[in-house]
mmCIF file of C-alpha atoms in Angstrom:
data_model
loop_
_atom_site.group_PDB
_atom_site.id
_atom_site.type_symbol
_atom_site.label_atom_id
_atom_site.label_comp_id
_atom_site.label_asym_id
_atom_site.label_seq_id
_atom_site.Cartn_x
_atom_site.Cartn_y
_atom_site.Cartn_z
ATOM 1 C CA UNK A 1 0.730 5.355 -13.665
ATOM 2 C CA UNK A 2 -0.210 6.771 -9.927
ATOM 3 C CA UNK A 3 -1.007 4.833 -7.346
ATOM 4 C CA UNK A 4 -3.337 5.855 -4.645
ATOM 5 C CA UNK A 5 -2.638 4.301 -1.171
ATOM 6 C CA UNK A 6 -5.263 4.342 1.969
ATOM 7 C CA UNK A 7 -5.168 3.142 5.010
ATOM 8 C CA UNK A 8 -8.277 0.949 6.180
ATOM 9 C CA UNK A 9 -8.653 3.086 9.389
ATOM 10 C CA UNK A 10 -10.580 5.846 10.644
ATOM 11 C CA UNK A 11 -10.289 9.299 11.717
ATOM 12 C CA UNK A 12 -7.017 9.603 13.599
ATOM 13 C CA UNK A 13 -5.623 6.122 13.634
ATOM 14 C CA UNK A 14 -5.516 6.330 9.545
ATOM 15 C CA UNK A 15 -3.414 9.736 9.392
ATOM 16 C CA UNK A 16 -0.902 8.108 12.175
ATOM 17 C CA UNK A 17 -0.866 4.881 10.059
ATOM 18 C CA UNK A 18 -0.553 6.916 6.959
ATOM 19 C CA UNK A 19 2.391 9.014 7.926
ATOM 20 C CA UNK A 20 3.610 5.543 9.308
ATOM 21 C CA UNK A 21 3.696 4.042 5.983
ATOM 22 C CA UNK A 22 5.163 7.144 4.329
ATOM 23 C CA UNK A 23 7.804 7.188 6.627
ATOM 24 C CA UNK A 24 8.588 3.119 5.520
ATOM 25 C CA UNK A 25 8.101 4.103 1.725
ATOM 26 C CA UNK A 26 10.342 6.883 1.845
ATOM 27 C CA UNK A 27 12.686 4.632 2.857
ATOM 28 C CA UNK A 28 12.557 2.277 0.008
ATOM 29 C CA UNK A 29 15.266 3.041 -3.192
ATOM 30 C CA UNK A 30 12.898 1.859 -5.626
ATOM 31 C CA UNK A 31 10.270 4.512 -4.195
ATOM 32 C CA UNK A 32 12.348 7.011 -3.589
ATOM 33 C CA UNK A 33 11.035 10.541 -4.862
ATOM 34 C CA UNK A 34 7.666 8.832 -5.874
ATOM 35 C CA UNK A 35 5.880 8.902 -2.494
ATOM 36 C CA UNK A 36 3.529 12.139 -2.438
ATOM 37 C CA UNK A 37 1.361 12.494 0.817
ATOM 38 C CA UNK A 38 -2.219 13.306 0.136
ATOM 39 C CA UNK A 39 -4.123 15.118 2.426
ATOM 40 C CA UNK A 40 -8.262 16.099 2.391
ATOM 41 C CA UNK A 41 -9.953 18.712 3.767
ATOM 42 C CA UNK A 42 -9.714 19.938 7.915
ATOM 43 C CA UNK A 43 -11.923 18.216 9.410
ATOM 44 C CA UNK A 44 -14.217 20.979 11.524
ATOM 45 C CA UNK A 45 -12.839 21.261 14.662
ATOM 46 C CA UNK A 46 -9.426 20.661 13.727
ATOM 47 C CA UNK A 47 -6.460 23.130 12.967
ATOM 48 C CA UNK A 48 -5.697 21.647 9.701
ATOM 49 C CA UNK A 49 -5.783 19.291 6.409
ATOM 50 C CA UNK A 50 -5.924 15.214 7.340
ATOM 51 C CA UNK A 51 -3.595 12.917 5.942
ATOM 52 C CA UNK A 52 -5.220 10.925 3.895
ATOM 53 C CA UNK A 53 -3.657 8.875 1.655
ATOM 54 C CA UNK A 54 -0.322 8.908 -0.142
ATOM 55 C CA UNK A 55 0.078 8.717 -4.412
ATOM 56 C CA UNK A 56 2.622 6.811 -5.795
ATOM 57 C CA UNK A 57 3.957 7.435 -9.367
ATOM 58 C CA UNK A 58 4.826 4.245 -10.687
ATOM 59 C CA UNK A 59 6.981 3.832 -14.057
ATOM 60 C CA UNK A 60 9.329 0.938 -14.613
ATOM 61 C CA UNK A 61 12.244 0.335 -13.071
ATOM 62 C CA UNK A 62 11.002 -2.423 -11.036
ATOM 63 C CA UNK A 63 8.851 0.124 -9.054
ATOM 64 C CA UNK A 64 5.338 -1.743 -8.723
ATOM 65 C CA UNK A 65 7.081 -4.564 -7.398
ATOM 66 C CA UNK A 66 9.161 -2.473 -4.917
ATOM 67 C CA UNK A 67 5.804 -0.896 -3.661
ATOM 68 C CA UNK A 68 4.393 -4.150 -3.168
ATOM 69 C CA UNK A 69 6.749 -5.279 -1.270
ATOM 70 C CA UNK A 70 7.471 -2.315 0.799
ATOM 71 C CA UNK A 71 3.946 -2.575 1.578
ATOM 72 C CA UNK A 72 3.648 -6.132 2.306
ATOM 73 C CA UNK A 73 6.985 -5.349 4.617
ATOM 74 C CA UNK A 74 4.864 -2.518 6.503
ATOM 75 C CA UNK A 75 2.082 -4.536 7.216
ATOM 76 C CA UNK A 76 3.889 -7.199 8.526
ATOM 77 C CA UNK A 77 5.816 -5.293 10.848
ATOM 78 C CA UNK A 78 2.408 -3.905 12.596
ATOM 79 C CA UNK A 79 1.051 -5.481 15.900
ATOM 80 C CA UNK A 80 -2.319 -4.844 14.813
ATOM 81 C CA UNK A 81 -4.861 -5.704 12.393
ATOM 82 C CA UNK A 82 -4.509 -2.942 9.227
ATOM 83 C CA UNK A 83 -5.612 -3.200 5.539
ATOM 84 C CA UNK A 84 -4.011 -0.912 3.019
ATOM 85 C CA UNK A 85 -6.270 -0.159 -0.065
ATOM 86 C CA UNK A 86 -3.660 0.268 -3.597
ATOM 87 C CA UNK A 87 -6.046 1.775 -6.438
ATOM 88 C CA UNK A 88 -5.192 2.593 -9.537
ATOM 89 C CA UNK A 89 -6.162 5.256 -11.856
ATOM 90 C CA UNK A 90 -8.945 3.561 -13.513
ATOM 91 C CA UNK A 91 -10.862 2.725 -10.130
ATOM 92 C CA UNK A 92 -9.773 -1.107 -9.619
ATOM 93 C CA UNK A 93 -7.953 -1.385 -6.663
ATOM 94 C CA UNK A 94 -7.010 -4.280 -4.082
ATOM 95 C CA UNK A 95 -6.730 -4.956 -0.665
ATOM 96 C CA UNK A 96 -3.958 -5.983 1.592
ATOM 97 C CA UNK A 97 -4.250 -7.229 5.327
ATOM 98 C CA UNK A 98 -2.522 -8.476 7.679
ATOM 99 C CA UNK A 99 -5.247 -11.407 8.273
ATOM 100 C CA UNK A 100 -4.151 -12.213 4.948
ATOM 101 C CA UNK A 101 -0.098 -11.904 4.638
ATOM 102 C CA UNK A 102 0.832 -12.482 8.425
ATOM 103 C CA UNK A 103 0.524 -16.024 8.486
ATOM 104 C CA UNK A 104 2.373 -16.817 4.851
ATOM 105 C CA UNK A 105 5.430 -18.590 4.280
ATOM 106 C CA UNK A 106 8.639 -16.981 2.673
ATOM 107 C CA UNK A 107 7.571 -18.161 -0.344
ATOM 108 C CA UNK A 108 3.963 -17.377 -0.050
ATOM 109 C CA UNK A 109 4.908 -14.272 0.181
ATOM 110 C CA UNK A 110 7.300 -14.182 -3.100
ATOM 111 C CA UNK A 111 4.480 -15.267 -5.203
ATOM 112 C CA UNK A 112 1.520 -12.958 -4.033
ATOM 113 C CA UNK A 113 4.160 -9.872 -4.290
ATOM 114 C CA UNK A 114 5.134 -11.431 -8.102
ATOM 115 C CA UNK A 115 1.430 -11.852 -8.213
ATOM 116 C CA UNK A 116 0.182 -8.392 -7.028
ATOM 117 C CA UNK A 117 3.088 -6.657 -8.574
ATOM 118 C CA UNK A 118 1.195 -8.183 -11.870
ATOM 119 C CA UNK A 119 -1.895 -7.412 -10.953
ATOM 120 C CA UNK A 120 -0.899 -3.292 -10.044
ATOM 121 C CA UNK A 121 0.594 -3.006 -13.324
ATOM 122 C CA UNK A 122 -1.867 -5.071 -15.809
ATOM 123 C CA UNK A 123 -5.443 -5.107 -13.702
ATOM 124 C CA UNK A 124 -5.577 -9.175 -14.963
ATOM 125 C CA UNK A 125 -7.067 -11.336 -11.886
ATOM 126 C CA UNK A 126 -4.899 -13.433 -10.162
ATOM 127 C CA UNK A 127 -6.004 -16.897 -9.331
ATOM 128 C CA UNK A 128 -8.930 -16.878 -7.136
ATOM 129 C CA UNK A 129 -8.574 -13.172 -6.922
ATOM 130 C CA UNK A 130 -9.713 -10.287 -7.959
ATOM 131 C CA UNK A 131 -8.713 -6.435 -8.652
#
């Protein structure tokens, strides 16, 4: 299964947050070699193809719940407010902010990754919360 990953942003700030979180995947074992940049079409007046999103090929392995928490990890290390957008092949997707992970506990945070992991790989609703 792919994963599509998006950036909440606009314009410029979303390709520089884009390549940001990339970079952070890239750096993840579990990820490593699944991580494809996506780009869209220039954008007139520019010299070239936007940066867009990324695509992650998920298989087991423990890789859903390594991108969840390499991207729970990224968000938490911004000093601004950014939402990342995971959507899966058949359309449902989910959103992750840092309104909603920045002020959790440790273990907060170990059940919504178990808990989003499930969600990624499944599409069953977690308590209260929807794909």
């Amino acid at each position: 299964m792919d994963v599509r990953v998006t950036d909440g942003a606009d314009g410029t700030a979303a390709a520089d947050e884009t390549r940001s979180l990339l970079a952070w995947l890239a750096e993840a074992d579990e990820l490593r070699g699944r991580v494809t940049p996506q780009e869209g079409p220039p954008v007139p007046g520019t010299l070239g193809p936007v940066l867009d999103g990324l695509v992650v090929a998920l298989g087991s392995g423990g890789a859903v719940t390594g991108l969840t928490t390499a991207l729970v990890a990224w968000i938490r290390s911004r000093h601004s407010n950014v939402t990342v957008r995971a959507t899966r092949p058949d359309g449902a997707s989910l959103e992750i902010s840092t309104k909603l992970v920045g002020p959790m506990t440790a273990q907060e945070l170990r059940t919504f990754v178990t808990d989003t992991s499930r969600i990624l790989e499944s599409g069953r609703e977690a308590d209260g919360g929807a794909l």
